[in-house]
Amino acid sequence: MQKNKWGHCSLQLVLCLALLCGTVPAWAQNAVAAPIRVAVPAPAGGQVTKPGPGKPGWEEVCRPEIRAVRQVAPSDKKIAYFGRWDKKDAHAYRTDRGAAYLKFNFTGDYVAVHLQNSGAKIWWRSSIDGDAWQRFQGDLVAPLTRKGKHTLALERDTETAGGVTSITGITLAAEGNLLPPSKPARRRLEFVGDSILAGAFALGTDTYGYLLNESSAQSFGPLTARKLGAEYSVVATSGEGVVHNYRESAAKGRSFTHSSEDYARLLWGEPGSRFTGQGLKPQVIVLNPGANDFTGPVYPAEDFEEGYRKLILQVRHLNPKAYILCLEPVPFQYRASKPLIEHVVTELQVRGDLRLHFIPVNKDQSFLAPYDYADGEHPLLQGHERLAHYLSKVIAGIMNWE
């Protein structure tokens, strides 16, 4: 079956066109009405990057038509959310977690998802009907070339430091409806770490800057989950350590957010947002912090072990039945943490935690080759793919997943 061809166009353009036509969408007026009429771009022939007004190609890409649409609140039960989301406001579901995602099924030949981003460098990616993933910023506006049943997957590609995204609504064609959600995968994984799991420099080092070069959705965590057919959640913040963050000097004390504190938060940037185990209920949790602790003044070994033990106990408290896999940190040059992590894991195993495992990724030499790294520390996409291939086999063996 031929896949849909669709395109993105900015919310600002849609609003401007609507104003020119004398009609403003209900979600722009903080009101709800269905159906209403808005100006939307015509379907594009394949995914395109929209030129700015007045530039060649703009008219062809975003030639509008006036049509009726209907609004859906982000709290609709037919929308499936994965990862960490603040759902207190039924009209604005919020997240700052990389690789947080949502999925829903719908009918009609038009869909838009309205995203309010607190930062200018937040990227998302989307896929309709299983088509290739497309990265974008701002709102998703996707006219389709056919009516009927469709599936939309939307995933944040930028980590916590980019800021908060609020999903404030979904727009469908007037005749469109949300359909019952697809059955979620039975397998559920969570990944906890730092810039490696955030996908820093996964896209290279010399193009757009730090946040624009990363891809949280394509780090080895989500890749591992997809190889195993699992739903997933990622809790990863660049520079974070268990007792010492990157560029955190000993003279400043320990006022920074470290791994165990981060894990206890729903949103990294909001200390008051408490994570209490709601949501995914992972069967396997992979821990990968421990590299940043050795990038500056090194605390005594017992301090690192205390911090790592605190992280494990925090994770265990919120996930009493999950398997916890403690990875040796991926960058080989920080292998000083390997015996310390292994010691903590062995200690807790002796105390009775038999669902706790230490995974020596590098063993006697670096698992990844120099060409797998962007800068000697952060894997490129090919490095993440190699890690995911290895880790998926490890998890499948422990869990007896065929």
Short mmCIF file of C-alpha atoms in Angstrom, two decimals:
data_model
loop_
_atom_site.label_atom_id
_atom_site.label_comp_id
_atom_site.label_asym_id
_atom_site.label_seq_id
_atom_site.Cartn_x
_atom_site.Cartn_y
_atom_site.Cartn_z
CA MET A 1 0.00 0.00 0.00
CA GLN A 2 1.34 3.43 -0.91
CA LYS A 3 2.28 5.52 2.09
CA ASN A 4 0.89 8.98 2.69
CA LYS A 5 2.74 12.07 1.58
CA TRP A 6 2.53 14.86 4.07
CA GLY A 7 4.26 18.04 5.12
CA HIS A 8 4.73 20.43 8.04
CA CYS A 9 3.86 24.08 8.09
CA SER A 10 4.19 26.50 10.98
CA LEU A 11 1.36 27.48 13.30
CA GLN A 12 2.23 31.13 12.72
CA LEU A 13 1.46 30.73 9.02
CA VAL A 14 -1.84 29.01 9.75
CA LEU A 15 -2.88 31.78 12.13
CA CYS A 16 -1.88 34.51 9.69
CA LEU A 17 -3.83 32.91 6.90
CA ALA A 18 -6.80 32.46 9.19
CA LEU A 19 -6.69 36.13 10.16
CA LEU A 20 -6.54 37.18 6.54
CA CYS A 21 -9.64 35.11 5.90
CA GLY A 22 -11.43 36.61 8.89
CA THR A 23 -11.47 33.46 11.00
CA VAL A 24 -9.22 32.63 13.94
CA PRO A 25 -8.98 29.00 15.14
CA ALA A 26 -10.71 28.26 18.43
CA TRP A 27 -7.50 27.07 20.06
CA ALA A 28 -6.00 30.52 19.31
CA GLN A 29 -8.90 32.12 21.18
CA ASN A 30 -8.58 29.78 24.20
CA ALA A 31 -11.95 28.37 23.28
CA VAL A 32 -13.17 25.01 22.05
CA ALA A 33 -15.53 24.66 19.14
CA ALA A 34 -16.04 21.96 16.53
CA PRO A 35 -16.17 22.31 13.70
CA ILE A 36 -14.51 25.65 12.95
CA ARG A 37 -12.80 26.88 9.77
CA VAL A 38 -9.10 27.57 9.38
CA ALA A 39 -6.62 28.06 6.57
CA VAL A 40 -4.39 25.02 6.16
CA PRO A 41 -1.57 24.26 3.74
CA ALA A 42 -2.20 21.96 0.83
CA PRO A 43 -0.57 18.50 1.00
CA ALA A 44 3.05 18.61 -0.07
CA GLY A 45 4.61 16.05 -2.37
CA GLY A 46 6.77 14.35 0.23
CA GLN A 47 8.39 15.87 3.29
CA VAL A 48 9.71 19.38 2.69
CA THR A 49 11.32 22.18 4.64
CA LYS A 50 9.02 25.18 4.24
CA PRO A 51 10.75 28.22 2.72
CA GLY A 52 10.03 31.55 4.38
CA PRO A 53 7.39 33.94 2.97
CA GLY A 54 8.59 35.62 -0.18
CA LYS A 55 11.20 32.98 -0.96
CA PRO A 56 11.06 30.69 -4.01
CA GLY A 57 8.79 27.72 -3.43
CA TRP A 58 6.78 29.19 -0.58
CA GLU A 59 3.55 29.42 -2.57
CA GLU A 60 3.85 25.85 -3.81
CA VAL A 61 4.54 24.38 -0.38
CA CYS A 62 2.00 26.29 1.63
CA ARG A 63 -0.81 27.18 -0.75
CA PRO A 64 -3.78 27.31 1.66
CA GLU A 65 -7.36 26.28 1.50
CA ILE A 66 -10.13 27.14 3.93
CA ARG A 67 -11.64 24.14 5.60
CA ALA A 68 -13.54 23.00 8.68
CA VAL A 69 -11.68 21.31 11.52
CA ARG A 70 -12.38 20.01 15.00
CA GLN A 71 -10.38 20.20 18.23
CA VAL A 72 -9.27 17.43 20.61
CA ALA A 73 -7.90 18.03 24.11
CA PRO A 74 -4.53 16.47 24.99
CA SER A 75 -6.23 14.62 27.85
CA ASP A 76 -8.37 12.52 25.50
CA LYS A 77 -8.07 8.88 26.60
CA LYS A 78 -7.53 7.74 23.04
CA ILE A 79 -4.07 9.36 23.06
CA ALA A 80 -1.33 7.12 24.49
CA TYR A 81 1.58 8.84 26.26
CA PHE A 82 4.93 7.26 27.13
CA GLY A 83 7.76 8.65 29.19
CA ARG A 84 7.36 11.29 31.88
CA TRP A 85 4.51 13.75 31.44
CA ASP A 86 2.94 16.28 33.79
CA LYS A 87 -0.79 15.76 33.27
CA LYS A 88 -2.22 18.01 35.97
CA ASP A 89 -3.67 20.42 33.39
CA ALA A 90 -6.11 18.63 31.09
CA HIS A 91 -5.52 21.31 28.45
CA ALA A 92 -1.70 21.24 28.52
CA TYR A 93 0.28 18.04 28.97
CA ARG A 94 3.91 18.95 29.68
CA THR A 95 7.30 17.26 29.40
CA ASP A 96 10.98 18.19 29.24
CA ARG A 97 12.22 14.62 28.78
CA GLY A 98 14.03 13.53 25.68
CA ALA A 99 12.39 10.60 23.86
CA ALA A 100 9.02 11.21 25.57
CA TYR A 101 6.41 10.29 23.00
CA LEU A 102 2.73 9.90 22.19
CA LYS A 103 0.73 7.89 19.68
CA PHE A 104 -2.84 7.99 18.46
CA ASN A 105 -5.01 6.66 15.66
CA PHE A 106 -7.37 8.93 13.74
CA THR A 107 -9.47 9.34 10.63
CA GLY A 108 -9.56 12.15 8.11
CA ASP A 109 -7.12 13.89 5.81
CA TYR A 110 -5.69 16.46 8.21
CA VAL A 111 -3.96 16.50 11.59
CA ALA A 112 -2.16 19.17 13.62
CA VAL A 113 -0.56 18.92 17.04
CA HIS A 114 -0.08 22.21 18.86
CA LEU A 115 3.19 22.45 20.81
CA GLN A 116 4.27 25.31 23.04
CA ASN A 117 8.02 25.17 23.64
CA SER A 118 9.74 27.21 26.34
CA GLY A 119 13.04 27.04 24.45
CA ALA A 120 13.98 27.84 20.87
CA LYS A 121 16.13 24.73 20.34
CA ILE A 122 13.57 22.00 21.01
CA TRP A 123 13.19 19.46 18.23
CA TRP A 124 10.49 16.86 17.78
CA ARG A 125 10.06 14.16 15.18
CA SER A 126 6.96 12.55 13.76
CA SER A 127 5.85 9.60 11.67
CA ILE A 128 2.48 9.09 10.03
CA ASP A 129 1.37 5.60 9.06
CA GLY A 130 4.83 4.20 9.69
CA ASP A 131 6.46 6.49 7.14
CA ALA A 132 10.00 7.80 7.65
CA TRP A 133 10.56 9.95 10.75
CA GLN A 134 10.71 13.70 10.12
CA ARG A 135 12.33 16.23 12.49
CA PHE A 136 10.62 19.58 13.01
CA GLN A 137 10.27 22.53 15.34
CA GLY A 138 7.12 24.34 16.37
CA ASP A 139 3.75 22.78 15.61
CA LEU A 140 3.08 19.74 13.52
CA VAL A 141 0.69 20.60 10.70
CA ALA A 142 0.14 17.71 8.31
CA PRO A 143 -2.41 17.73 5.50
CA LEU A 144 -2.72 14.24 4.02
CA THR A 145 -3.41 13.09 0.50
CA ARG A 146 -6.15 10.66 1.47
CA LYS A 147 -8.86 10.19 4.05
CA GLY A 148 -9.34 7.02 6.04
CA LYS A 149 -7.53 5.59 9.05
CA HIS A 150 -4.11 6.89 10.07
CA THR A 151 -1.59 6.52 12.89
CA LEU A 152 0.56 9.35 14.24
CA ALA A 153 3.65 8.93 16.43
CA LEU A 154 5.26 12.04 17.87
CA GLU A 155 8.53 11.96 19.86
CA ARG A 156 10.64 14.65 21.48
CA ASP A 157 14.22 14.60 20.16
CA THR A 158 15.75 17.14 22.58
CA GLU A 159 16.80 16.49 26.17
CA THR A 160 15.78 18.28 29.36
CA ALA A 161 18.09 21.29 29.00
CA GLY A 162 16.11 22.43 25.95
CA GLY A 163 13.13 23.45 28.07
CA VAL A 164 9.52 22.36 28.52
CA THR A 165 7.06 21.41 25.79
CA SER A 166 3.32 21.72 26.40
CA ILE A 167 0.91 19.90 24.13
CA THR A 168 -2.14 22.14 24.10
CA GLY A 169 -4.38 20.38 21.64
CA ILE A 170 -4.85 18.37 18.48
CA THR A 171 -6.76 19.46 15.39
CA LEU A 172 -8.43 17.01 13.01
CA ALA A 173 -10.50 17.42 9.89
CA ALA A 174 -14.15 18.19 10.66
CA GLU A 175 -15.16 14.66 9.68
CA GLY A 176 -12.15 13.15 11.48
CA ASN A 177 -12.17 11.34 14.81
CA LEU A 178 -9.74 9.74 17.20
CA LEU A 179 -9.91 5.95 17.11
CA PRO A 180 -9.29 3.57 20.03
CA PRO A 181 -5.56 3.37 20.79
CA SER A 182 -3.45 0.49 19.60
CA LYS A 183 -2.60 -2.06 22.25
CA PRO A 184 0.70 -1.03 23.90
CA ALA A 185 3.65 -3.40 23.79
CA ARG A 186 3.86 -5.85 26.68
CA ARG A 187 7.57 -5.19 27.10
CA ARG A 188 8.53 -1.97 28.90
CA LEU A 189 12.01 -0.51 29.41
CA GLU A 190 13.44 2.57 31.09
CA PHE A 191 16.88 4.11 30.59
CA VAL A 192 18.63 6.42 33.06
CA GLY A 193 21.82 8.30 32.28
CA ASP A 194 23.58 11.41 31.06
CA SER A 195 24.52 12.94 27.70
CA ILE A 196 25.14 9.51 26.13
CA LEU A 197 21.50 8.47 26.59
CA ALA A 198 20.42 12.01 25.74
CA GLY A 199 21.96 11.40 22.30
CA ALA A 200 24.42 14.29 22.51
CA PHE A 201 26.42 14.70 19.28
CA ALA A 202 24.69 11.67 17.78
CA LEU A 203 24.20 13.77 14.64
CA GLY A 204 27.80 15.06 14.60
CA THR A 205 29.74 17.93 16.14
CA ASP A 206 30.06 20.65 13.52
CA THR A 207 26.62 21.60 12.28
CA TYR A 208 24.16 23.43 14.52
CA GLY A 209 25.35 23.41 18.12
CA TYR A 210 24.98 21.16 21.14
CA LEU A 211 21.22 20.71 21.47
CA LEU A 212 20.67 20.72 17.71
CA ASN A 213 23.28 18.00 17.18
CA GLU A 214 21.70 15.57 19.60
CA SER A 215 18.95 13.04 19.04
CA SER A 216 17.48 11.62 22.22
CA ALA A 217 15.09 9.49 20.20
CA GLN A 218 17.99 7.75 18.45
CA SER A 219 20.25 7.10 21.42
CA PHE A 220 20.97 3.49 22.31
CA GLY A 221 18.11 3.41 24.83
CA PRO A 222 15.17 3.92 22.46
CA LEU A 223 17.02 1.91 19.78
CA THR A 224 17.32 -1.03 22.19
CA ALA A 225 13.64 -0.81 23.07
CA ARG A 226 12.59 -0.80 19.44
CA LYS A 227 14.74 -3.83 18.69
CA LEU A 228 12.91 -5.65 21.49
CA GLY A 229 9.46 -4.37 20.51
CA ALA A 230 9.12 -2.49 23.82
CA GLU A 231 7.64 0.77 25.00
CA TYR A 232 10.17 2.96 26.81
CA SER A 233 11.02 5.96 28.94
CA VAL A 234 14.30 7.90 29.09
CA VAL A 235 15.57 9.92 32.07
CA ALA A 236 18.81 11.49 30.85
CA THR A 237 20.44 14.88 31.36
CA SER A 238 23.75 15.97 29.90
CA GLY A 239 26.57 16.47 32.38
CA GLU A 240 24.82 14.68 35.21
CA GLY A 241 26.70 12.42 37.62
CA VAL A 242 25.83 10.45 40.71
CA VAL A 243 27.80 12.78 43.04
CA HIS A 244 29.67 15.13 40.70
CA ASN A 245 28.38 16.76 37.53
CA TYR A 246 30.45 17.87 34.57
CA ARG A 247 32.07 21.23 35.38
CA GLU A 248 30.80 21.08 38.95
CA SER A 249 33.72 22.11 41.14
CA ALA A 250 34.21 20.65 44.59
CA ALA A 251 34.42 24.21 45.94
CA LYS A 252 30.79 24.84 45.06
CA GLY A 253 29.60 21.88 47.09
CA ARG A 254 26.88 19.59 45.85
CA SER A 255 24.00 21.92 45.08
CA PHE A 256 23.56 20.54 41.56
CA THR A 257 20.95 17.98 40.56
CA HIS A 258 22.46 14.50 40.53
CA SER A 259 21.16 11.21 39.20
CA SER A 260 19.09 10.11 42.19
CA GLU A 261 17.44 13.55 42.55
CA ASP A 262 16.73 13.67 38.82
CA TYR A 263 15.13 10.23 38.89
CA ALA A 264 12.74 11.40 41.61
CA ARG A 265 11.45 14.26 39.45
CA LEU A 266 8.72 14.14 36.87
CA LEU A 267 10.26 17.11 35.03
CA TRP A 268 13.98 17.72 35.40
CA GLY A 269 13.65 21.52 35.38
CA GLU A 270 11.00 21.58 38.11
CA PRO A 271 12.23 20.22 41.47
CA GLY A 272 8.70 20.30 42.87
CA SER A 273 7.37 17.89 40.27
CA ARG A 274 7.60 14.51 41.96
CA PHE A 275 7.80 11.21 40.15
CA THR A 276 5.98 8.54 42.14
CA GLY A 277 6.19 5.62 39.75
CA GLN A 278 3.20 6.63 37.61
CA GLY A 279 3.10 5.71 33.98
CA LEU A 280 5.14 3.05 32.22
CA LYS A 281 5.87 0.49 35.00
CA PRO A 282 9.09 -0.76 33.37
CA GLN A 283 10.13 -4.40 33.62
CA VAL A 284 13.78 -3.53 32.98
CA ILE A 285 15.64 -0.36 33.98
CA VAL A 286 19.09 0.35 32.53
CA LEU A 287 21.41 2.69 34.48
CA ASN A 288 24.29 4.37 32.62
CA PRO A 289 25.56 7.30 34.76
CA GLY A 290 29.03 7.42 36.27
CA ALA A 291 31.24 9.05 33.63
CA ASN A 292 30.77 12.72 34.55
CA ASP A 293 31.85 12.01 38.12
CA PHE A 294 35.41 11.56 36.82
CA THR A 295 35.64 14.66 34.58
CA GLY A 296 36.74 17.05 37.33
CA PRO A 297 37.82 16.92 40.96
CA VAL A 298 37.38 13.27 41.90
CA TYR A 299 35.57 12.54 45.12
CA PRO A 300 36.70 9.61 47.27
CA ALA A 301 35.63 6.17 46.04
CA GLU A 302 33.30 5.72 48.98
CA ASP A 303 31.47 8.93 48.03
CA PHE A 304 30.88 7.70 44.49
CA GLU A 305 29.70 4.34 45.79
CA GLU A 306 27.35 6.04 48.23
CA GLY A 307 25.86 8.12 45.41
CA TYR A 308 25.47 5.13 43.10
CA ARG A 309 23.93 3.08 45.89
CA LYS A 310 21.49 5.92 46.55
CA LEU A 311 20.47 5.90 42.88
CA ILE A 312 19.86 2.15 42.83
CA LEU A 313 17.82 2.30 46.03
CA GLN A 314 15.77 5.22 44.67
CA VAL A 315 15.04 3.29 41.48
CA ARG A 316 14.26 0.13 43.43
CA HIS A 317 11.90 1.95 45.78
CA LEU A 318 9.77 3.12 42.85
CA ASN A 319 10.11 -0.12 40.87
CA PRO A 320 10.13 -3.01 43.37
CA LYS A 321 9.75 -5.77 40.77
CA ALA A 322 11.88 -4.46 37.91
CA TYR A 323 15.22 -5.84 36.79
CA ILE A 324 17.91 -3.18 37.16
CA LEU A 325 20.93 -3.39 34.85
CA CYS A 326 23.90 -1.23 35.85
CA LEU A 327 26.11 -0.55 32.84
CA GLU A 328 29.74 0.30 32.95
CA PRO A 329 29.69 3.85 31.54
CA VAL A 330 30.12 3.77 27.77
CA PRO A 331 33.13 6.12 27.30
CA PHE A 332 36.07 3.80 27.94
CA GLN A 333 38.32 6.52 29.37
CA TYR A 334 36.09 6.74 32.45
CA ARG A 335 36.56 3.08 33.35
CA ALA A 336 37.65 4.08 36.88
CA SER A 337 33.97 3.85 37.81
CA LYS A 338 33.71 0.21 36.68
CA PRO A 339 35.01 -1.52 39.85
CA LEU A 340 33.09 0.91 42.05
CA ILE A 341 29.77 0.22 40.33
CA GLU A 342 30.44 -3.52 40.35
CA HIS A 343 31.23 -3.38 44.07
CA VAL A 344 27.94 -1.63 44.88
CA VAL A 345 25.96 -4.10 42.76
CA THR A 346 27.63 -7.09 44.42
CA GLU A 347 26.95 -5.65 47.87
CA LEU A 348 23.24 -5.18 47.14
CA GLN A 349 23.00 -8.63 45.57
CA VAL A 350 24.40 -10.14 48.76
CA ARG A 351 21.79 -8.17 50.69
CA GLY A 352 19.08 -9.93 48.66
CA ASP A 353 18.43 -7.93 45.48
CA LEU A 354 18.57 -10.76 42.95
CA ARG A 355 17.08 -8.65 40.13
CA LEU A 356 20.14 -6.42 40.03
CA HIS A 357 22.91 -6.98 37.46
CA PHE A 358 26.21 -5.39 36.52
CA ILE A 359 26.91 -5.24 32.76
CA PRO A 360 30.62 -4.68 31.88
CA VAL A 361 30.12 -3.09 28.47
CA ASN A 362 33.77 -2.47 27.66
CA LYS A 363 35.27 -5.53 29.37
CA ASP A 364 39.03 -5.38 28.66
CA GLN A 365 38.91 -2.85 25.83
CA SER A 366 36.61 -0.19 24.44
CA PHE A 367 33.42 -1.69 23.03
CA LEU A 368 33.14 1.08 20.46
CA ALA A 369 35.79 1.90 17.88
CA PRO A 370 37.20 5.44 17.53
CA TYR A 371 35.13 6.01 14.39
CA ASP A 372 31.94 5.25 16.37
CA TYR A 373 32.41 8.47 18.36
CA ALA A 374 31.73 12.07 17.41
CA ASP A 375 34.31 13.51 19.79
CA GLY A 376 35.93 10.57 21.54
CA GLU A 377 33.22 10.43 24.20
CA HIS A 378 29.77 10.70 22.60
CA PRO A 379 28.69 8.02 20.11
CA LEU A 380 27.46 8.86 16.66
CA LEU A 381 24.29 7.16 15.42
CA GLN A 382 26.35 4.16 14.28
CA GLY A 383 27.82 3.82 17.77
CA HIS A 384 24.38 3.93 19.35
CA GLU A 385 23.23 1.27 16.91
CA ARG A 386 26.11 -1.03 17.94
CA LEU A 387 25.34 -0.49 21.64
CA ALA A 388 21.65 -1.19 21.08
CA HIS A 389 22.44 -4.41 19.21
CA TYR A 390 24.58 -5.61 22.12
CA LEU A 391 22.25 -4.49 24.90
CA SER A 392 19.11 -5.91 23.29
CA LYS A 393 20.73 -9.36 23.33
CA VAL A 394 21.77 -8.94 26.98
CA ILE A 395 18.25 -7.93 28.03
CA ALA A 396 16.61 -10.68 25.99
CA GLY A 397 18.86 -13.23 27.67
CA ILE A 398 18.14 -12.03 31.20
CA MET A 399 14.39 -11.77 30.58
CA ASN A 400 14.09 -14.91 28.42
CA TRP A 401 12.61 -12.81 25.64
CA GLU A 402 12.79 -14.54 22.30
#
